[in-house]
Amino acid sequence: MLPDGLSAIRVGGFQPFTTLDYPGQMAAVVFLQGCPLRCVYCHNPDLLPVHADTEIDGREIAARLKERRGLLQAVVFSGGEPLVQSGLAAAMDHVRSLGFKVGLHTSGISPDRFQRLRDRVDWVGFDIKAPFSGYGGVTGVNQAGRRAEASFAMLAAWGIPYEVRVTIWPSLIDCEAVRQIATEVHRLGCKDFALQECRDPATGEAMGGAAFLDEDLQADLAQRFPGFSVRRASHARAA
C-alpha cells in the first residue's frame, strides 16, 4: 500500500460531512476522478477527465479523516466512477484501518475490480442507468449494461446492504423502463430502490419526468421495495 492509502487514488473533491450519501451514517465523501461513461445528465462533469492540476493530495484527505475520527462513522467513495482507479482497494483498506465504515457509489462498470472489493465495502449505492440491454442511449457505451448487470449480480449475492438508484432523464427513461429495471433487480432480492430527479446540465433546471407523476408506478415500487424512495433535485455536491 502507498504511504497513506489514499495516495493510491486520484481525488477530485472532498465533502467533509454528509448525512445523505450513506444511509443512517454520518460520513465524508471522497470524489474520485475519471469515468468512461458519458451520461447525458451527469452532474459531476468536472470529474470525468483526470486532471493533475485539479487533483487533491490524498495525504491531505487522510489527515482530515484522522482528525474526524469519533465524529464520523463512514467514508464514501464516489465520483466520477471509483472503479476506474486501480488504487481503490488500497484506499478502502486505509479508511477501514482508521475505524470507518466504507461506502461506495458505483455504476459497476468494471466487474473484475468490483469483485475485489467484496470484503472491503460495507454499503453500496448502485446506479443503474437504464434497463441493462439499453445502456447505450444514456451512457454512450453500449457494453456498459452487460458489465453493470454482472456487477449487480455479484452485489446481490454478497449479502451486504445496498441501494439501487435510477436517475430519470425523461426522454430516455420512461415509466416502462423503470418497471423493467425494477423487475430485474427485484428478482435478485433488492430491497432499497430510489428514483432520482436530475437537472439539465445546460440550464440547471430540474427535469421531472413521467415517473415522478405516475402514482400507479410509485405504488407498485413501494409494494415491491420496502426501502423505496423518491428524490427530487434539491441537493448539490459540495466541492
PDB file of C-alpha atoms in Angstrom:
ATOM      1  CA  MET A   1       0.000   0.000   0.000  1.00  0.00           C
ATOM      2  CA  LEU A   2       1.167   3.512  -0.735  1.00  0.00           C
ATOM      3  CA  PRO A   3       2.159   5.675   2.291  1.00  0.00           C
ATOM      4  CA  ASP A   4      -1.292   6.896   3.267  1.00  0.00           C
ATOM      5  CA  GLY A   5      -3.506   4.566   1.193  1.00  0.00           C
ATOM      6  CA  LEU A   6      -5.454   7.491  -0.202  1.00  0.00           C
ATOM      7  CA  SER A   7      -2.342   8.466  -2.152  1.00  0.00           C
ATOM      8  CA  ALA A   8      -3.174   5.490  -4.390  1.00  0.00           C
ATOM      9  CA  ILE A   9      -6.178   7.296  -5.918  1.00  0.00           C
ATOM     10  CA  ARG A  10      -6.736  10.469  -7.940  1.00  0.00           C
ATOM     11  CA  VAL A  11      -9.024  12.653  -5.814  1.00  0.00           C
ATOM     12  CA  GLY A  12     -11.061  15.398  -7.436  1.00  0.00           C
ATOM     13  CA  GLY A  13     -13.177  16.546  -4.491  1.00  0.00           C
ATOM     14  CA  PHE A  14     -13.870  16.053  -0.801  1.00  0.00           C
ATOM     15  CA  GLN A  15     -17.040  16.606   1.213  1.00  0.00           C
ATOM     16  CA  PRO A  16     -16.176  16.535   4.927  1.00  0.00           C
ATOM     17  CA  PHE A  17     -19.689  15.821   6.213  1.00  0.00           C
ATOM     18  CA  THR A  18     -22.924  14.409   4.822  1.00  0.00           C
ATOM     19  CA  THR A  19     -25.948  12.524   6.105  1.00  0.00           C
ATOM     20  CA  LEU A  20     -27.255  11.859   2.585  1.00  0.00           C
ATOM     21  CA  ASP A  21     -24.638   9.675   0.914  1.00  0.00           C
ATOM     22  CA  TYR A  22     -24.595   6.676   3.270  1.00  0.00           C
ATOM     23  CA  PRO A  23     -27.999   5.892   4.823  1.00  0.00           C
ATOM     24  CA  GLY A  24     -28.053   6.185   8.585  1.00  0.00           C
ATOM     25  CA  GLN A  25     -24.396   7.179   8.855  1.00  0.00           C
ATOM     26  CA  MET A  26     -22.545  10.444   9.292  1.00  0.00           C
ATOM     27  CA  ALA A  27     -19.975  10.301   6.540  1.00  0.00           C
ATOM     28  CA  ALA A  28     -17.377  12.079   4.463  1.00  0.00           C
ATOM     29  CA  VAL A  29     -17.281  11.668   0.684  1.00  0.00           C
ATOM     30  CA  VAL A  30     -14.147  11.288  -1.418  1.00  0.00           C
ATOM     31  CA  PHE A  31     -14.819  12.077  -5.104  1.00  0.00           C
ATOM     32  CA  LEU A  32     -12.531  10.220  -7.480  1.00  0.00           C
ATOM     33  CA  GLN A  33     -11.533  11.499 -10.904  1.00  0.00           C
ATOM     34  CA  GLY A  34     -12.266   9.620 -14.099  1.00  0.00           C
ATOM     35  CA  CYS A  35     -15.259   7.879 -15.699  1.00  0.00           C
ATOM     36  CA  PRO A  36     -15.637   6.018 -19.017  1.00  0.00           C
ATOM     37  CA  LEU A  37     -19.364   6.791 -19.223  1.00  0.00           C
ATOM     38  CA  ARG A  38     -20.845   9.949 -20.686  1.00  0.00           C
ATOM     39  CA  CYS A  39     -24.310  10.020 -19.149  1.00  0.00           C
ATOM     40  CA  VAL A  40     -26.482  12.758 -20.632  1.00  0.00           C
ATOM     41  CA  TYR A  41     -27.434  14.071 -17.177  1.00  0.00           C
ATOM     42  CA  CYS A  42     -24.007  13.862 -15.481  1.00  0.00           C
ATOM     43  CA  HIS A  43     -23.908  16.279 -12.530  1.00  0.00           C
ATOM     44  CA  ASN A  44     -20.158  15.938 -11.941  1.00  0.00           C
ATOM     45  CA  PRO A  45     -18.705  16.559 -15.436  1.00  0.00           C
ATOM     46  CA  ASP A  46     -15.611  18.169 -13.909  1.00  0.00           C
ATOM     47  CA  LEU A  47     -14.636  14.737 -12.587  1.00  0.00           C
ATOM     48  CA  LEU A  48     -14.892  12.842 -15.884  1.00  0.00           C
ATOM     49  CA  PRO A  49     -11.326  13.507 -17.101  1.00  0.00           C
ATOM     50  CA  VAL A  50      -8.270  13.067 -14.886  1.00  0.00           C
ATOM     51  CA  HIS A  51      -6.607  16.450 -14.364  1.00  0.00           C
ATOM     52  CA  ALA A  52      -3.427  16.749 -12.330  1.00  0.00           C
ATOM     53  CA  ASP A  53      -3.989  20.484 -11.830  1.00  0.00           C
ATOM     54  CA  THR A  54      -7.284  19.895 -10.010  1.00  0.00           C
ATOM     55  CA  GLU A  55      -6.201  16.815  -8.075  1.00  0.00           C
ATOM     56  CA  ILE A  56      -6.288  16.900  -4.269  1.00  0.00           C
ATOM     57  CA  ASP A  57      -3.373  15.261  -2.478  1.00  0.00           C
ATOM     58  CA  GLY A  58      -4.564  12.017  -0.896  1.00  0.00           C
ATOM     59  CA  ARG A  59      -2.341  12.648   2.109  1.00  0.00           C
ATOM     60  CA  GLU A  60      -4.331  15.807   2.831  1.00  0.00           C
ATOM     61  CA  ILE A  61      -7.591  13.837   2.756  1.00  0.00           C
ATOM     62  CA  ALA A  62      -6.099  11.157   5.011  1.00  0.00           C
ATOM     63  CA  ALA A  63      -5.050  13.794   7.543  1.00  0.00           C
ATOM     64  CA  ARG A  64      -8.528  15.324   7.573  1.00  0.00           C
ATOM     65  CA  LEU A  65     -10.122  11.943   8.099  1.00  0.00           C
ATOM     66  CA  LYS A  66      -7.832  11.184  11.029  1.00  0.00           C
ATOM     67  CA  GLU A  67      -8.989  14.426  12.640  1.00  0.00           C
ATOM     68  CA  ARG A  68     -12.623  13.340  12.240  1.00  0.00           C
ATOM     69  CA  ARG A  69     -12.361  10.004  13.989  1.00  0.00           C
ATOM     70  CA  GLY A  70     -15.066   9.908  16.619  1.00  0.00           C
ATOM     71  CA  LEU A  71     -17.155  12.438  14.682  1.00  0.00           C
ATOM     72  CA  LEU A  72     -17.819  10.458  11.507  1.00  0.00           C
ATOM     73  CA  GLN A  73     -18.866   6.858  11.098  1.00  0.00           C
ATOM     74  CA  ALA A  74     -18.123   6.218   7.426  1.00  0.00           C
ATOM     75  CA  VAL A  75     -16.291   7.317   4.298  1.00  0.00           C
ATOM     76  CA  VAL A  76     -17.948   7.051   0.886  1.00  0.00           C
ATOM     77  CA  PHE A  77     -16.006   6.728  -2.355  1.00  0.00           C
ATOM     78  CA  SER A  78     -17.887   8.419  -5.184  1.00  0.00           C
ATOM     79  CA  GLY A  79     -17.024  10.057  -8.479  1.00  0.00           C
ATOM     80  CA  GLY A  80     -16.714  10.080 -11.370  1.00  0.00           C
ATOM     81  CA  GLU A  81     -16.589   6.292 -11.290  1.00  0.00           C
ATOM     82  CA  PRO A  82     -14.391   4.914  -8.490  1.00  0.00           C
ATOM     83  CA  LEU A  83     -13.913   1.544 -10.194  1.00  0.00           C
ATOM     84  CA  VAL A  84     -11.730   3.051 -12.923  1.00  0.00           C
ATOM     85  CA  GLN A  85      -8.941   3.588 -10.389  1.00  0.00           C
ATOM     86  CA  SER A  86      -6.712   0.622  -9.634  1.00  0.00           C
ATOM     87  CA  GLY A  87      -5.809   2.034  -6.205  1.00  0.00           C
ATOM     88  CA  LEU A  88      -9.370   1.999  -4.870  1.00  0.00           C
ATOM     89  CA  ALA A  89      -8.893  -1.193  -2.831  1.00  0.00           C
ATOM     90  CA  ALA A  90      -5.793   0.247  -1.142  1.00  0.00           C
ATOM     91  CA  ALA A  91      -7.646   3.455  -0.322  1.00  0.00           C
ATOM     92  CA  MET A  92     -10.529   1.475   1.189  1.00  0.00           C
ATOM     93  CA  ASP A  93      -8.113  -0.571   3.274  1.00  0.00           C
ATOM     94  CA  HIS A  94      -6.630   2.615   4.683  1.00  0.00           C
ATOM     95  CA  VAL A  95     -10.032   4.103   5.518  1.00  0.00           C
ATOM     96  CA  ARG A  96     -11.031   0.903   7.261  1.00  0.00           C
ATOM     97  CA  SER A  97      -7.767   0.951   9.254  1.00  0.00           C
ATOM     98  CA  LEU A  98      -8.846   4.347  10.622  1.00  0.00           C
ATOM     99  CA  GLY A  99     -12.011   2.771  12.011  1.00  0.00           C
ATOM    100  CA  PHE A 100     -14.518   3.979   9.405  1.00  0.00           C
ATOM    101  CA  LYS A 101     -17.138   2.001   7.560  1.00  0.00           C
ATOM    102  CA  VAL A 102     -16.705   2.089   3.792  1.00  0.00           C
ATOM    103  CA  GLY A 103     -19.399   3.115   1.324  1.00  0.00           C
ATOM    104  CA  LEU A 104     -19.230   3.087  -2.470  1.00  0.00           C
ATOM    105  CA  HIS A 105     -21.199   4.846  -5.204  1.00  0.00           C
ATOM    106  CA  THR A 106     -20.730   2.975  -8.468  1.00  0.00           C
ATOM    107  CA  SER A 107     -22.223   2.051 -11.818  1.00  0.00           C
ATOM    108  CA  GLY A 108     -20.462  -1.327 -11.718  1.00  0.00           C
ATOM    109  CA  ILE A 109     -18.552  -0.573 -14.915  1.00  0.00           C
ATOM    110  CA  SER A 110     -15.696  -2.974 -14.051  1.00  0.00           C
ATOM    111  CA  PRO A 111     -16.908  -6.320 -12.651  1.00  0.00           C
ATOM    112  CA  ASP A 112     -13.332  -7.564 -12.097  1.00  0.00           C
ATOM    113  CA  ARG A 113     -12.402  -4.606  -9.876  1.00  0.00           C
ATOM    114  CA  PHE A 114     -15.799  -4.672  -8.193  1.00  0.00           C
ATOM    115  CA  GLN A 115     -15.240  -8.305  -7.200  1.00  0.00           C
ATOM    116  CA  ARG A 116     -12.022  -7.345  -5.368  1.00  0.00           C
ATOM    117  CA  LEU A 117     -13.990  -5.030  -3.077  1.00  0.00           C
ATOM    118  CA  ARG A 118     -16.231  -7.719  -1.626  1.00  0.00           C
ATOM    119  CA  ASP A 119     -14.565  -7.772   1.799  1.00  0.00           C
ATOM    120  CA  ARG A 120     -13.736  -4.067   1.829  1.00  0.00           C
ATOM    121  CA  VAL A 121     -17.106  -2.342   1.415  1.00  0.00           C
ATOM    122  CA  ASP A 122     -19.995  -2.126   3.898  1.00  0.00           C
ATOM    123  CA  TRP A 123     -22.668  -0.444   1.766  1.00  0.00           C
ATOM    124  CA  VAL A 124     -23.122   0.279  -1.952  1.00  0.00           C
ATOM    125  CA  GLY A 125     -25.208   2.850  -3.789  1.00  0.00           C
ATOM    126  CA  PHE A 126     -25.553   1.145  -7.183  1.00  0.00           C
ATOM    127  CA  ASP A 127     -26.505   3.438 -10.051  1.00  0.00           C
ATOM    128  CA  ILE A 128     -28.469   1.663 -12.753  1.00  0.00           C
ATOM    129  CA  LYS A 129     -28.647   3.877 -15.819  1.00  0.00           C
ATOM    130  CA  ALA A 130     -31.298   2.048 -17.867  1.00  0.00           C
ATOM    131  CA  PRO A 131     -32.563  -1.465 -18.469  1.00  0.00           C
ATOM    132  CA  PHE A 132     -29.348  -3.445 -18.847  1.00  0.00           C
ATOM    133  CA  SER A 133     -29.998  -4.012 -22.554  1.00  0.00           C
ATOM    134  CA  GLY A 134     -30.378  -0.292 -23.248  1.00  0.00           C
ATOM    135  CA  TYR A 135     -27.361   1.494 -21.762  1.00  0.00           C
ATOM    136  CA  GLY A 136     -26.073   2.984 -24.994  1.00  0.00           C
ATOM    137  CA  GLY A 137     -28.577   5.835 -25.256  1.00  0.00           C
ATOM    138  CA  VAL A 138     -27.951   7.068 -21.717  1.00  0.00           C
ATOM    139  CA  THR A 139     -24.229   6.395 -21.251  1.00  0.00           C
ATOM    140  CA  GLY A 140     -22.810   6.369 -24.765  1.00  0.00           C
ATOM    141  CA  VAL A 141     -21.248   2.960 -24.010  1.00  0.00           C
ATOM    142  CA  ASN A 142     -23.328   0.004 -25.226  1.00  0.00           C
ATOM    143  CA  GLN A 143     -21.355  -2.699 -23.391  1.00  0.00           C
ATOM    144  CA  ALA A 144     -21.719  -0.865 -20.072  1.00  0.00           C
ATOM    145  CA  GLY A 145     -25.076  -2.559 -19.495  1.00  0.00           C
ATOM    146  CA  ARG A 146     -23.577  -6.033 -19.673  1.00  0.00           C
ATOM    147  CA  ARG A 147     -20.853  -5.042 -17.223  1.00  0.00           C
ATOM    148  CA  ALA A 148     -23.311  -3.391 -14.841  1.00  0.00           C
ATOM    149  CA  GLU A 149     -25.535  -6.458 -14.889  1.00  0.00           C
ATOM    150  CA  ALA A 150     -22.588  -8.695 -13.973  1.00  0.00           C
ATOM    151  CA  SER A 151     -21.545  -6.402 -11.113  1.00  0.00           C
ATOM    152  CA  PHE A 152     -25.090  -6.137  -9.792  1.00  0.00           C
ATOM    153  CA  ALA A 153     -25.463  -9.932  -9.758  1.00  0.00           C
ATOM    154  CA  MET A 154     -22.324 -10.074  -7.596  1.00  0.00           C
ATOM    155  CA  LEU A 155     -23.610  -7.400  -5.255  1.00  0.00           C
ATOM    156  CA  ALA A 156     -26.961  -9.121  -4.825  1.00  0.00           C
ATOM    157  CA  ALA A 157     -25.140 -12.299  -3.767  1.00  0.00           C
ATOM    158  CA  TRP A 158     -22.780 -10.625  -1.293  1.00  0.00           C
ATOM    159  CA  GLY A 159     -25.361 -10.095   1.431  1.00  0.00           C
ATOM    160  CA  ILE A 160     -24.296  -6.535   2.306  1.00  0.00           C
ATOM    161  CA  PRO A 161     -26.726  -3.570   2.376  1.00  0.00           C
ATOM    162  CA  TYR A 162     -27.127  -1.717  -0.892  1.00  0.00           C
ATOM    163  CA  GLU A 163     -29.464   0.617  -2.701  1.00  0.00           C
ATOM    164  CA  VAL A 164     -30.338   0.761  -6.380  1.00  0.00           C
ATOM    165  CA  ARG A 165     -30.679   4.311  -7.692  1.00  0.00           C
ATOM    166  CA  VAL A 166     -32.272   5.158 -11.060  1.00  0.00           C
ATOM    167  CA  THR A 167     -31.784   8.704 -12.319  1.00  0.00           C
ATOM    168  CA  ILE A 168     -34.557   9.822 -14.653  1.00  0.00           C
ATOM    169  CA  TRP A 169     -33.686  11.561 -17.921  1.00  0.00           C
ATOM    170  CA  PRO A 170     -37.287  11.967 -19.156  1.00  0.00           C
ATOM    171  CA  SER A 171     -36.747  11.440 -22.881  1.00  0.00           C
ATOM    172  CA  LEU A 172     -34.783   8.213 -22.321  1.00  0.00           C
ATOM    173  CA  ILE A 173     -36.100   6.685 -19.084  1.00  0.00           C
ATOM    174  CA  ASP A 174     -39.879   6.401 -19.104  1.00  0.00           C
ATOM    175  CA  CYS A 175     -42.211   4.521 -16.774  1.00  0.00           C
ATOM    176  CA  GLU A 176     -41.851   1.295 -18.716  1.00  0.00           C
ATOM    177  CA  ALA A 177     -38.068   1.466 -18.435  1.00  0.00           C
ATOM    178  CA  VAL A 178     -38.352   1.987 -14.669  1.00  0.00           C
ATOM    179  CA  ARG A 179     -40.655  -1.022 -14.389  1.00  0.00           C
ATOM    180  CA  GLN A 180     -38.191  -3.135 -16.370  1.00  0.00           C
ATOM    181  CA  ILE A 181     -35.275  -2.121 -14.135  1.00  0.00           C
ATOM    182  CA  ALA A 182     -37.374  -2.757 -11.034  1.00  0.00           C
ATOM    183  CA  THR A 183     -38.303  -6.233 -12.243  1.00  0.00           C
ATOM    184  CA  GLU A 184     -34.671  -7.104 -12.975  1.00  0.00           C
ATOM    185  CA  VAL A 185     -33.366  -6.053  -9.556  1.00  0.00           C
ATOM    186  CA  HIS A 186     -36.364  -7.258  -7.536  1.00  0.00           C
ATOM    187  CA  ARG A 187     -35.809 -10.732  -8.952  1.00  0.00           C
ATOM    188  CA  LEU A 188     -32.356 -10.734  -7.341  1.00  0.00           C
ATOM    189  CA  GLY A 189     -33.626  -9.588  -3.945  1.00  0.00           C
ATOM    190  CA  CYS A 190     -33.211  -5.799  -3.985  1.00  0.00           C
ATOM    191  CA  LYS A 191     -34.995  -4.110  -1.080  1.00  0.00           C
ATOM    192  CA  ASP A 192     -33.939  -0.439  -1.385  1.00  0.00           C
ATOM    193  CA  PHE A 193     -34.818   1.338  -4.631  1.00  0.00           C
ATOM    194  CA  ALA A 194     -34.719   5.073  -5.332  1.00  0.00           C
ATOM    195  CA  LEU A 195     -35.903   7.264  -8.188  1.00  0.00           C
ATOM    196  CA  GLN A 196     -33.703  10.337  -8.590  1.00  0.00           C
ATOM    197  CA  GLU A 197     -34.569  13.501 -10.463  1.00  0.00           C
ATOM    198  CA  CYS A 198     -31.756  15.062 -12.484  1.00  0.00           C
ATOM    199  CA  ARG A 199     -31.044  18.619 -13.574  1.00  0.00           C
ATOM    200  CA  ASP A 200     -30.500  19.762 -17.114  1.00  0.00           C
ATOM    201  CA  PRO A 201     -26.687  20.183 -17.358  1.00  0.00           C
ATOM    202  CA  ALA A 202     -27.148  23.224 -19.600  1.00  0.00           C
ATOM    203  CA  THR A 203     -29.682  25.151 -17.509  1.00  0.00           C
ATOM    204  CA  GLY A 204     -29.613  23.637 -14.026  1.00  0.00           C
ATOM    205  CA  GLU A 205     -33.388  23.174 -14.167  1.00  0.00           C
ATOM    206  CA  ALA A 206     -34.957  20.086 -12.593  1.00  0.00           C
ATOM    207  CA  MET A 207     -36.055  17.763 -15.393  1.00  0.00           C
ATOM    208  CA  GLY A 208     -39.024  15.990 -13.821  1.00  0.00           C
ATOM    209  CA  GLY A 209     -40.442  13.125 -15.870  1.00  0.00           C
ATOM    210  CA  ALA A 210     -43.431  10.816 -16.057  1.00  0.00           C
ATOM    211  CA  ALA A 211     -42.042   8.503 -13.367  1.00  0.00           C
ATOM    212  CA  PHE A 212     -42.494  11.246 -10.772  1.00  0.00           C
ATOM    213  CA  LEU A 213     -46.148  11.760 -11.749  1.00  0.00           C
ATOM    214  CA  ASP A 214     -47.301   8.167 -12.193  1.00  0.00           C
ATOM    215  CA  GLU A 215     -48.967   7.242  -8.903  1.00  0.00           C
ATOM    216  CA  ASP A 216     -49.603   3.658 -10.013  1.00  0.00           C
ATOM    217  CA  LEU A 217     -45.909   3.172 -10.782  1.00  0.00           C
ATOM    218  CA  GLN A 218     -44.841   4.574  -7.443  1.00  0.00           C
ATOM    219  CA  ALA A 219     -47.390   2.477  -5.579  1.00  0.00           C
ATOM    220  CA  ASP A 220     -46.088  -0.627  -7.353  1.00  0.00           C
ATOM    221  CA  LEU A 221     -42.485   0.237  -6.475  1.00  0.00           C
ATOM    222  CA  ALA A 222     -43.407   0.916  -2.859  1.00  0.00           C
ATOM    223  CA  GLN A 223     -45.041  -2.512  -2.681  1.00  0.00           C
ATOM    224  CA  ARG A 224     -42.049  -4.274  -4.200  1.00  0.00           C
ATOM    225  CA  PHE A 225     -39.312  -2.456  -2.282  1.00  0.00           C
ATOM    226  CA  PRO A 226     -39.597  -1.819   1.490  1.00  0.00           C
ATOM    227  CA  GLY A 227     -36.966   0.926   1.131  1.00  0.00           C
ATOM    228  CA  PHE A 228     -38.490   2.755  -1.838  1.00  0.00           C
ATOM    229  CA  SER A 229     -37.797   6.495  -2.023  1.00  0.00           C
ATOM    230  CA  VAL A 230     -38.215   9.404  -4.426  1.00  0.00           C
ATOM    231  CA  ARG A 231     -35.557  12.113  -4.549  1.00  0.00           C
ATOM    232  CA  ARG A 232     -36.298  15.347  -6.282  1.00  0.00           C
ATOM    233  CA  ALA A 233     -33.426  17.572  -7.459  1.00  0.00           C
ATOM    234  CA  SER A 234     -32.744  19.662  -4.378  1.00  0.00           C
ATOM    235  CA  HIS A 235     -29.191  18.824  -3.278  1.00  0.00           C
ATOM    236  CA  ALA A 236     -25.931  19.718  -4.967  1.00  0.00           C
ATOM    237  CA  ARG A 237     -22.453  18.249  -4.485  1.00  0.00           C
ATOM    238  CA  ALA A 238     -20.046  20.208  -2.331  1.00  0.00           C
ATOM    239  CA  ALA A 239     -16.648  20.655  -3.970  1.00  0.00           C
TER     240      ALA A 239
END
